[in-house]
PDB file of N, CA, C and O in Angstrom:
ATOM      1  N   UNK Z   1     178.078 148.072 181.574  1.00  0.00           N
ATOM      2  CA  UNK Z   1     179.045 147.791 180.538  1.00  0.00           C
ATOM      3  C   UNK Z   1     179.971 148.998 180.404  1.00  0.00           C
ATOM      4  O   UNK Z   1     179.528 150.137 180.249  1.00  0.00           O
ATOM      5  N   UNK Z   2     181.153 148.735 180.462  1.00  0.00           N
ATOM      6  CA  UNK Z   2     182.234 150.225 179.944  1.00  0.00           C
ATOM      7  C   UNK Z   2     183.366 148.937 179.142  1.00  0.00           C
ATOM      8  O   UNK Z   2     183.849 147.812 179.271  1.00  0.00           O
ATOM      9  N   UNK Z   3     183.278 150.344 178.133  1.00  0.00           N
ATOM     10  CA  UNK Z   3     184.751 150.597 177.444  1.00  0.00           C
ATOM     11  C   UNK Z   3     185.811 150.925 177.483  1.00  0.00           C
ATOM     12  O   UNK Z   3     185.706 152.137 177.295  1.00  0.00           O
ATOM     13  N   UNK Z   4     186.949 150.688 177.611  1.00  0.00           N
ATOM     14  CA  UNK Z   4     188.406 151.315 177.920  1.00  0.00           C
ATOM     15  C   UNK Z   4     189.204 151.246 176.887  1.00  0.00           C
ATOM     16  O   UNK Z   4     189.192 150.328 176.067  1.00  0.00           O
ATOM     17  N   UNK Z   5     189.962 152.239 176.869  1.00  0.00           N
ATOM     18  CA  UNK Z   5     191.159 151.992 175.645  1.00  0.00           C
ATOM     19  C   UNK Z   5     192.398 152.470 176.812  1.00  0.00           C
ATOM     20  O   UNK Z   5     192.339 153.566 177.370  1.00  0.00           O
ATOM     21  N   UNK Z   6     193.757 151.253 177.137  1.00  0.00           N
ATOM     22  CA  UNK Z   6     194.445 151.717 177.559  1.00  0.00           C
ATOM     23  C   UNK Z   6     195.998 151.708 176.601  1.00  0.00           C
ATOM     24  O   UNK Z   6     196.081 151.474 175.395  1.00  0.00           O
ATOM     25  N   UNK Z   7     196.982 151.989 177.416  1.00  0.00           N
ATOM     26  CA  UNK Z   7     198.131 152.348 176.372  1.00  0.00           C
ATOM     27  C   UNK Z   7     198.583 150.466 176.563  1.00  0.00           C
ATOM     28  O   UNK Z   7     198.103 149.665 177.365  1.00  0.00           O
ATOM     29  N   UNK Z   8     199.398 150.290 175.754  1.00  0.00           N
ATOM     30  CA  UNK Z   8     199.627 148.630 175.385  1.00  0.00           C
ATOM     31  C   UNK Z   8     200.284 148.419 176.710  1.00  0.00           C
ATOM     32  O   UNK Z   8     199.423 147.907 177.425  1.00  0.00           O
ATOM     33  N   UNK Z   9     201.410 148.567 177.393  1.00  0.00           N
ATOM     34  CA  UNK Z   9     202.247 148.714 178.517  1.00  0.00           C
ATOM     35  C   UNK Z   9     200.860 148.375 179.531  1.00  0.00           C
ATOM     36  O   UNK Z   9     200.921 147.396 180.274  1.00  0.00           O
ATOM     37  N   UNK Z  10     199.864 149.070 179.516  1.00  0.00           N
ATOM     38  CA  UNK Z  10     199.254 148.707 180.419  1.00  0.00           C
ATOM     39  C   UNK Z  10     198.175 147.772 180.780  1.00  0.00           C
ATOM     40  O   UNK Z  10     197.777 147.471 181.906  1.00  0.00           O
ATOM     41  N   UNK Z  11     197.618 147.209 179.183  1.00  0.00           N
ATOM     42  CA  UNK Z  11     197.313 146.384 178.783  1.00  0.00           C
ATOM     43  C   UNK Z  11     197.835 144.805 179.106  1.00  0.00           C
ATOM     44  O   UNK Z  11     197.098 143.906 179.511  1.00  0.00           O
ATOM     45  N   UNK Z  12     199.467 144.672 178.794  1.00  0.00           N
ATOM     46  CA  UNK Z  12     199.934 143.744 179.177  1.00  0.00           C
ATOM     47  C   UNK Z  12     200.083 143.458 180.264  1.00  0.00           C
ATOM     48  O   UNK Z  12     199.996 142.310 180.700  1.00  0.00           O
ATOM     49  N   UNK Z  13     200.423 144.803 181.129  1.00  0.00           N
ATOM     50  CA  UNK Z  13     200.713 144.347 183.052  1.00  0.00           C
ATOM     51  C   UNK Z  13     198.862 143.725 183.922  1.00  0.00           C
ATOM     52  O   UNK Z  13     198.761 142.976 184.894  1.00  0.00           O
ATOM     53  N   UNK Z  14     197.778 144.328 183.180  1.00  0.00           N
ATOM     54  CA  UNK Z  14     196.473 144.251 183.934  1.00  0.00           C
ATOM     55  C   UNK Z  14     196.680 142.137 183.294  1.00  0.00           C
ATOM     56  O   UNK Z  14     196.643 141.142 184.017  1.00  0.00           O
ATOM     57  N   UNK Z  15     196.888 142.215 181.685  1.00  0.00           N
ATOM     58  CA  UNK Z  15     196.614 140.742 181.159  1.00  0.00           C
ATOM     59  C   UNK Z  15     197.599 140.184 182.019  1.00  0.00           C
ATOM     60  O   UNK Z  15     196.918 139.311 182.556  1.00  0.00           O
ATOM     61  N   UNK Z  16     198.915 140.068 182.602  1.00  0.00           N
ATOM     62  CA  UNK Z  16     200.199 139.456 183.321  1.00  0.00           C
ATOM     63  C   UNK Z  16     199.153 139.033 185.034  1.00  0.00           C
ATOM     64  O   UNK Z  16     199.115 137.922 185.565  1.00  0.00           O
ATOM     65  N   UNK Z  17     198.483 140.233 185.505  1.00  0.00           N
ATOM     66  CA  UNK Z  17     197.716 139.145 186.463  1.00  0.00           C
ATOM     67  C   UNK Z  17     196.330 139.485 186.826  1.00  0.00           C
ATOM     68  O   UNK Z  17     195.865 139.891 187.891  1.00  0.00           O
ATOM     69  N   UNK Z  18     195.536 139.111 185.195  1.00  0.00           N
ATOM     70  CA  UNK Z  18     194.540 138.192 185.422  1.00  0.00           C
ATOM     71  C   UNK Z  18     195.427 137.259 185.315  1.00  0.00           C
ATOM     72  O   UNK Z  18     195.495 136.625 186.369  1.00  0.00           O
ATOM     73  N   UNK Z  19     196.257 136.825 184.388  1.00  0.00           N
ATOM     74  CA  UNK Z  19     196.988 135.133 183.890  1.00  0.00           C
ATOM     75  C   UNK Z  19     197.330 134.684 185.391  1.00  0.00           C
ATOM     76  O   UNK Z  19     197.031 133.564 185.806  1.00  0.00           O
ATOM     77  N   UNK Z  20     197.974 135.636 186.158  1.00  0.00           N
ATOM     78  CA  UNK Z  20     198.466 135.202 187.085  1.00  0.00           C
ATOM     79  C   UNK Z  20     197.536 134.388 188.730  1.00  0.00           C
ATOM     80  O   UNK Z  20     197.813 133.478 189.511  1.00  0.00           O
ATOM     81  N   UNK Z  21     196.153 135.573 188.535  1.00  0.00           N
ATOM     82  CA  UNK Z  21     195.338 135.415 189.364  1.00  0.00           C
ATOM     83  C   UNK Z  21     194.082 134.545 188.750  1.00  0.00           C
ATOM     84  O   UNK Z  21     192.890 134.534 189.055  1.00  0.00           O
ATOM     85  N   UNK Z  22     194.829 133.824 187.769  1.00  0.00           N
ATOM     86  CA  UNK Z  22     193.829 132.608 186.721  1.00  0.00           C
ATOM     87  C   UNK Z  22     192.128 133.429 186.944  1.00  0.00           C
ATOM     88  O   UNK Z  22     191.203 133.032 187.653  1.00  0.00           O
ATOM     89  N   UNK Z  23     192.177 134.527 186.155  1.00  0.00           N
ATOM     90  CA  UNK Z  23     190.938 135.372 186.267  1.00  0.00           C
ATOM     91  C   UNK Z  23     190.600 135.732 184.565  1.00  0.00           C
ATOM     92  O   UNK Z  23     191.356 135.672 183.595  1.00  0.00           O
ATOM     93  N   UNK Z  24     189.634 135.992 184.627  1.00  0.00           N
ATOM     94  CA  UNK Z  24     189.549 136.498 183.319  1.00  0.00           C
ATOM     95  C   UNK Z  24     189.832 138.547 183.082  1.00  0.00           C
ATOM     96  O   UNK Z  24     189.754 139.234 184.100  1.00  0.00           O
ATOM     97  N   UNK Z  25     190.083 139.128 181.936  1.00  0.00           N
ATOM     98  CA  UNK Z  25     190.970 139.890 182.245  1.00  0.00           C
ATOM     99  C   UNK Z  25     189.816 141.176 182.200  1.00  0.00           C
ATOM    100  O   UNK Z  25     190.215 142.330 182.350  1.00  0.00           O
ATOM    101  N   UNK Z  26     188.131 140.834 181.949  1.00  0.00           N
ATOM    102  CA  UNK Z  26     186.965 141.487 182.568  1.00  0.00           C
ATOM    103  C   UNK Z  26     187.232 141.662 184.061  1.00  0.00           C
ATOM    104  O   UNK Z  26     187.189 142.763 184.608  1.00  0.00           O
ATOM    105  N   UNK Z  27     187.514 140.503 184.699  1.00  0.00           N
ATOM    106  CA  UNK Z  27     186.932 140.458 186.051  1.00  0.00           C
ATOM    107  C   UNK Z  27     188.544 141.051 186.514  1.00  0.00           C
ATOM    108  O   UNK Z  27     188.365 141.447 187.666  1.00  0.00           O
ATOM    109  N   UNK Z  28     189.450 141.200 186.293  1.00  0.00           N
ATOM    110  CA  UNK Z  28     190.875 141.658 186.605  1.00  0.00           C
ATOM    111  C   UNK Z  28     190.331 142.564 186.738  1.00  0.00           C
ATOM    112  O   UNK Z  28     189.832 142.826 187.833  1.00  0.00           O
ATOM    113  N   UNK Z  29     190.174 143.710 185.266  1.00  0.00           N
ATOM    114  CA  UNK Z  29     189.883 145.126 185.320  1.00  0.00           C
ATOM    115  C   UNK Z  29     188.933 145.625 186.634  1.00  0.00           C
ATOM    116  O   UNK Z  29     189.331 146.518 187.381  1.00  0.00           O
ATOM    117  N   UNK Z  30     187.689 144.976 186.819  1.00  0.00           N
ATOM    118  CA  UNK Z  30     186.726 145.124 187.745  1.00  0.00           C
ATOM    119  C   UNK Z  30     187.030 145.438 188.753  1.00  0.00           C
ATOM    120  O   UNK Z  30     186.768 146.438 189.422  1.00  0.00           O
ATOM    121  N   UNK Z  31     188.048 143.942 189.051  1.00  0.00           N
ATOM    122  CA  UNK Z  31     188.543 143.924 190.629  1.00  0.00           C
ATOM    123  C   UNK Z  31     189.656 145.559 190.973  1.00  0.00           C
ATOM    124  O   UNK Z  31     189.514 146.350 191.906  1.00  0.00           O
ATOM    125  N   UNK Z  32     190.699 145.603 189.843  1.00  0.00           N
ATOM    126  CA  UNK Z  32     191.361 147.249 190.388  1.00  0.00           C
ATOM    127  C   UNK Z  32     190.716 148.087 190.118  1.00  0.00           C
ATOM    128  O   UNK Z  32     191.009 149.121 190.720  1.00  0.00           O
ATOM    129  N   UNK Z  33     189.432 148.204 189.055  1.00  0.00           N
ATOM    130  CA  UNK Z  33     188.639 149.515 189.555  1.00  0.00           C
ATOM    131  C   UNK Z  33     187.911 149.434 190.693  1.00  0.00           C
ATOM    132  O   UNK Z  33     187.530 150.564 191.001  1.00  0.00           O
ATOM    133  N   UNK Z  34     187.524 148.558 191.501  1.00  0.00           N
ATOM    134  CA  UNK Z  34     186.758 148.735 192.713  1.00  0.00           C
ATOM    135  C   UNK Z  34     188.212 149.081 193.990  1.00  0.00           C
ATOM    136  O   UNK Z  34     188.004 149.566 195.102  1.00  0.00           O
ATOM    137  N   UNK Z  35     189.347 148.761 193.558  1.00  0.00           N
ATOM    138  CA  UNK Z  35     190.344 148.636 194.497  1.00  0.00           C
ATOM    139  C   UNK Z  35     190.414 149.885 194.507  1.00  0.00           C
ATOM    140  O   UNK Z  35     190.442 150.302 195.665  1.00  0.00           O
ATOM    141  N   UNK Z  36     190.466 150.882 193.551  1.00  0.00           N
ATOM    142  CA  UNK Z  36     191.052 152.142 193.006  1.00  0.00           C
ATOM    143  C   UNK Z  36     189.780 153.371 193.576  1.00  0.00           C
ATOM    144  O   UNK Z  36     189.816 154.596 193.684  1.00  0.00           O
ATOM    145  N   UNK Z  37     188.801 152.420 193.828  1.00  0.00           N
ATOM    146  CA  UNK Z  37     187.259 153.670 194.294  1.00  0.00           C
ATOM    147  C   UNK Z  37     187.668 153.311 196.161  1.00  0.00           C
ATOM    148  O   UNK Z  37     187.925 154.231 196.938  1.00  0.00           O
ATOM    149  N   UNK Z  38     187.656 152.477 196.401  1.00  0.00           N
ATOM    150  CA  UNK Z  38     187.947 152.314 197.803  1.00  0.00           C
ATOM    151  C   UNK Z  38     188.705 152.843 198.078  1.00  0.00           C
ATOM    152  O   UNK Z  38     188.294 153.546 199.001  1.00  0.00           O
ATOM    153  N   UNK Z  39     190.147 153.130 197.824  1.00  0.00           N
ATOM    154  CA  UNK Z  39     191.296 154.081 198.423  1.00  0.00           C
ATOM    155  C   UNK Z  39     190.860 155.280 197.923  1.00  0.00           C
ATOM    156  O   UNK Z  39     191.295 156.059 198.771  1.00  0.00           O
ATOM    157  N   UNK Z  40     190.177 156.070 196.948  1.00  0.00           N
ATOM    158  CA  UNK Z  40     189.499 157.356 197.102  1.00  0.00           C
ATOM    159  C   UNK Z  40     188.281 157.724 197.820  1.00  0.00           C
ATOM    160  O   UNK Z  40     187.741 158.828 197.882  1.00  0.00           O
ATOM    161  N   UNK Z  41     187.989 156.775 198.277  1.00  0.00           N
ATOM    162  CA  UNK Z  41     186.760 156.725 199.437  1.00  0.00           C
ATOM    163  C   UNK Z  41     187.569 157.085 200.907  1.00  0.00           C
ATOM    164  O   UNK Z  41     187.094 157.889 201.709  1.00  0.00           O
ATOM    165  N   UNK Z  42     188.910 156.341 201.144  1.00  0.00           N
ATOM    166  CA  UNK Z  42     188.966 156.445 201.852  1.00  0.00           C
ATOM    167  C   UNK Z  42     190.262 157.754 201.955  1.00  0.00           C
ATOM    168  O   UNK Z  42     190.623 157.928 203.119  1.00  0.00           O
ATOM    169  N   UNK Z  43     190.742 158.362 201.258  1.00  0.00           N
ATOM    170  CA  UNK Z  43     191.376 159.418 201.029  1.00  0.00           C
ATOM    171  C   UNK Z  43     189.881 160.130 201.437  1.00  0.00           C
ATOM    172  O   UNK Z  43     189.797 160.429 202.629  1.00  0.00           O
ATOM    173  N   UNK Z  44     188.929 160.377 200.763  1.00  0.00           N
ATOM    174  CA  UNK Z  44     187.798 161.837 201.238  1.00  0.00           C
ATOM    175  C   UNK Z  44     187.352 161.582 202.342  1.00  0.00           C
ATOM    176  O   UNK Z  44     187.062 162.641 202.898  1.00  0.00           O
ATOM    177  N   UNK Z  45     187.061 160.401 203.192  1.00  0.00           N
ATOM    178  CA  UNK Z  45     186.933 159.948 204.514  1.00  0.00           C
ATOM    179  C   UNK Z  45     188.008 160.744 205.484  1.00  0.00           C
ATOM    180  O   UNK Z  45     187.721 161.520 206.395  1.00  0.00           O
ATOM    181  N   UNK Z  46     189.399 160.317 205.017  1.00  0.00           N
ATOM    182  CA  UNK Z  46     190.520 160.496 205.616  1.00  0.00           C
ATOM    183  C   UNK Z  46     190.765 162.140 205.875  1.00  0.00           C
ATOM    184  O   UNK Z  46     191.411 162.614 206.811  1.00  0.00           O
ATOM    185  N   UNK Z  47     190.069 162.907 204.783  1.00  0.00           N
ATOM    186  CA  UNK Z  47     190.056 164.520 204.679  1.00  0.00           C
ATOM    187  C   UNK Z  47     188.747 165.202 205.598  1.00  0.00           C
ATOM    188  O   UNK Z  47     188.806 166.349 206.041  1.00  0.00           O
ATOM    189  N   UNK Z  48     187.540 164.272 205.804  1.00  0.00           N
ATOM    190  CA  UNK Z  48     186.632 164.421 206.531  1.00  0.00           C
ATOM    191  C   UNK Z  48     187.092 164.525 207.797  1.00  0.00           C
ATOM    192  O   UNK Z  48     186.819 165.451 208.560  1.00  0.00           O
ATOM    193  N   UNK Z  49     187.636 163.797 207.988  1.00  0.00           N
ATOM    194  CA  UNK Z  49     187.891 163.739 209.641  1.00  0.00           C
ATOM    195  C   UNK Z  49     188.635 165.210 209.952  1.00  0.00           C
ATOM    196  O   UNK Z  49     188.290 166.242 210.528  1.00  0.00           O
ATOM    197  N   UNK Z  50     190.259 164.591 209.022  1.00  0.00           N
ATOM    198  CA  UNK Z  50     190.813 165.764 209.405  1.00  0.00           C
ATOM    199  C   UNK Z  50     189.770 166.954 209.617  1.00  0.00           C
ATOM    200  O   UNK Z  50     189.296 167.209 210.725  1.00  0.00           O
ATOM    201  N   UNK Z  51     189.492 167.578 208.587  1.00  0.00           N
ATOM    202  CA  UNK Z  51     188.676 168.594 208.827  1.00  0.00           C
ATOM    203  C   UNK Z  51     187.924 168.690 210.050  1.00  0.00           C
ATOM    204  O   UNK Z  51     188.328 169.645 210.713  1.00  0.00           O
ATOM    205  N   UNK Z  52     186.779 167.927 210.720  1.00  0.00           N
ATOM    206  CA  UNK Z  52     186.515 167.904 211.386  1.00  0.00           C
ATOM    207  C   UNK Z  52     187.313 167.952 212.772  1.00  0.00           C
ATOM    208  O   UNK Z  52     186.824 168.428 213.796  1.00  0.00           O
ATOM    209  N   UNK Z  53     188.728 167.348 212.681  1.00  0.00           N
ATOM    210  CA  UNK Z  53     189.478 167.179 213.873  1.00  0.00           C
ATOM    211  C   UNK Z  53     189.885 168.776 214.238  1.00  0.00           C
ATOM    212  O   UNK Z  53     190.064 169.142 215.399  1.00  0.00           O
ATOM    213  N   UNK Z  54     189.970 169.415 213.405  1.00  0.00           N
ATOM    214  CA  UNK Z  54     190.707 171.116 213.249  1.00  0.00           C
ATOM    215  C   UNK Z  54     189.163 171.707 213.831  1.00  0.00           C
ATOM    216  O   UNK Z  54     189.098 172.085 215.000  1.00  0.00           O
ATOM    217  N   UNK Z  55     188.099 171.753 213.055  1.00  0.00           N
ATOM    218  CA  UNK Z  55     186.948 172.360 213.752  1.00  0.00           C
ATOM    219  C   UNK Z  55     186.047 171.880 215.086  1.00  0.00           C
ATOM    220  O   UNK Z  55     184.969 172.434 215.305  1.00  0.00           O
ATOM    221  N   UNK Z  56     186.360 171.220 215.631  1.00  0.00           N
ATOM    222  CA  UNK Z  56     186.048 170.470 216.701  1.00  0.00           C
ATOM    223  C   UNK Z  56     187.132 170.144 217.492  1.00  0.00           C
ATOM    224  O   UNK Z  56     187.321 168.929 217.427  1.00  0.00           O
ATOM    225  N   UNK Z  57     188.224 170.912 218.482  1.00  0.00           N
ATOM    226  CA  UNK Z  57     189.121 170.621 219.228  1.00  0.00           C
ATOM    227  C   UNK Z  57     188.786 170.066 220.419  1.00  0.00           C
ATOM    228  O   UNK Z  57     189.623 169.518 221.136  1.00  0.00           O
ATOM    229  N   UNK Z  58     187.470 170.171 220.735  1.00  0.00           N
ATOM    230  CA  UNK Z  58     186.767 169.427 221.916  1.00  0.00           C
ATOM    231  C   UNK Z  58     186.478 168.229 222.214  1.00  0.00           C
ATOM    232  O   UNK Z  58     185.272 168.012 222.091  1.00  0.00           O
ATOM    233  N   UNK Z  59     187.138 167.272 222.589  1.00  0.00           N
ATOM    234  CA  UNK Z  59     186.589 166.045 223.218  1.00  0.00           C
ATOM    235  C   UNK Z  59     185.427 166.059 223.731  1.00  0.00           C
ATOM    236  O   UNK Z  59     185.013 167.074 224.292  1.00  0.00           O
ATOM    237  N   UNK Z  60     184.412 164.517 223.596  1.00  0.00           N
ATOM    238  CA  UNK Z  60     183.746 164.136 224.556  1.00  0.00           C
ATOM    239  C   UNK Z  60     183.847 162.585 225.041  1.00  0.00           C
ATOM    240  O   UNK Z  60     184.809 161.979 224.570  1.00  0.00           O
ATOM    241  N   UNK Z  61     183.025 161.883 225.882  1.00  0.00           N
ATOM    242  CA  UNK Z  61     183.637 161.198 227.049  1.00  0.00           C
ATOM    243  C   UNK Z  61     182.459 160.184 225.985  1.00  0.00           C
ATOM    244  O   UNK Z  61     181.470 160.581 225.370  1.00  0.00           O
ATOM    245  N   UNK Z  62     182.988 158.899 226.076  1.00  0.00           N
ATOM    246  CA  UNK Z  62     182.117 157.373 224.902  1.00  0.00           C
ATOM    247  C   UNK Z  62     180.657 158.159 226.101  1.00  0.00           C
ATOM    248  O   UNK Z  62     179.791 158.777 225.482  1.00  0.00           O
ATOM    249  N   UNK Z  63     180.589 158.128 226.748  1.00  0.00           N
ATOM    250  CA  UNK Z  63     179.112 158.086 227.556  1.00  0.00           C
ATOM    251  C   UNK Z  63     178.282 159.154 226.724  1.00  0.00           C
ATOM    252  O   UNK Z  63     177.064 159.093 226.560  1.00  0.00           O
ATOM    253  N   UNK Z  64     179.474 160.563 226.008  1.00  0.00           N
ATOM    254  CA  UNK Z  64     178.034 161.145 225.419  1.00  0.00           C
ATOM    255  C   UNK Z  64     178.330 160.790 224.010  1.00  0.00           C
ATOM    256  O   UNK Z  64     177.467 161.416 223.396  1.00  0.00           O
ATOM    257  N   UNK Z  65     179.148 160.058 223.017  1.00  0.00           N
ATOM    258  CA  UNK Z  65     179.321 159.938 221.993  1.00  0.00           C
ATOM    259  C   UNK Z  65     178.389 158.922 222.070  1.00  0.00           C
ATOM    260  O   UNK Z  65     178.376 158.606 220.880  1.00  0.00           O
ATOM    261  N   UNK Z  66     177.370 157.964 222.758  1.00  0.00           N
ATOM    262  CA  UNK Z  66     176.745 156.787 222.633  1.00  0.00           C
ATOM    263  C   UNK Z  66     175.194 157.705 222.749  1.00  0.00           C
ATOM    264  O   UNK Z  66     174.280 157.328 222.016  1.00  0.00           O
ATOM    265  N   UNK Z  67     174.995 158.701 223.531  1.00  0.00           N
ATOM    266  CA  UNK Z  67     173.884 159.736 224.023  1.00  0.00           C
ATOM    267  C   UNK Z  67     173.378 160.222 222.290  1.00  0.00           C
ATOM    268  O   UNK Z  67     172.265 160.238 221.764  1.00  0.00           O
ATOM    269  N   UNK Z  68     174.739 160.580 221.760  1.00  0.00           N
ATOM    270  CA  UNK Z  68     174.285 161.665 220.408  1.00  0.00           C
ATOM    271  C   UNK Z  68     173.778 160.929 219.372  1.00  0.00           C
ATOM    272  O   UNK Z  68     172.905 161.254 218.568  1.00  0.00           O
ATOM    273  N   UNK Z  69     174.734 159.361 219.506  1.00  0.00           N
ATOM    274  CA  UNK Z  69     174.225 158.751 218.052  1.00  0.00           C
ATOM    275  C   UNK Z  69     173.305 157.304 218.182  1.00  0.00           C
ATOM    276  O   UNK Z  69     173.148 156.390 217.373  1.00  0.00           O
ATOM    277  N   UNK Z  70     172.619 157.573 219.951  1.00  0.00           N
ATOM    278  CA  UNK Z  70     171.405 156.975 220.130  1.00  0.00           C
ATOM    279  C   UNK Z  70     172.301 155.673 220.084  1.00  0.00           C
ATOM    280  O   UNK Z  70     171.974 155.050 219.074  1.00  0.00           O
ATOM    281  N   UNK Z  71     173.510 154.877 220.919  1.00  0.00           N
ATOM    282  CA  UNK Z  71     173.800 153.244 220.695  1.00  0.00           C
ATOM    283  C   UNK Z  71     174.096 152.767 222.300  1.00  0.00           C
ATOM    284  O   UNK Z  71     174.877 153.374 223.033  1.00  0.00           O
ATOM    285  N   UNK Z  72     173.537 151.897 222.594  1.00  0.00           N
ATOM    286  CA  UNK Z  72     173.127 151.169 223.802  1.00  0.00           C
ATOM    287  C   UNK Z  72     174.603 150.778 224.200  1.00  0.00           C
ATOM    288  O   UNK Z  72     174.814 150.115 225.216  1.00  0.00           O
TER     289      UNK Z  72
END
């Protein structure tokens, strides 16, 4: 269960589409907070790599990338 208090402006645009996406305006909120954790998932994903791409300038060949993480 959570509580929110947002400013009215934003209130009306989240209520404009549940109405629109004939949703209720629980399951609206739900749906852009899970939208809103996924693109920061994938922003720290997206920073993982990088990072990794800078400390690891070395290639290897699929034959040993399949060797390291044990896939047939």
């Amino acid at each position: 269960r959570l509580t929110a208090v947002v400013e009215p402006a934003l209130y009306q645009t989240i209520e404009a589409l549940a109405d629109r996406d004939q949703v209720s305006l629980s399951q609206k909120v739900r749906d852009l907070l899970l939208g809103a954790l996924e693109l920061a998932e994938d922003a720290a994903l997206g920073e993982l790599v990088e990072q990794r791409r800078k400390v690891s300038k070395r290639g290897y060949l699929l034959a040993e990338a399949k060797r390291r993480y044990r896939v047939k």
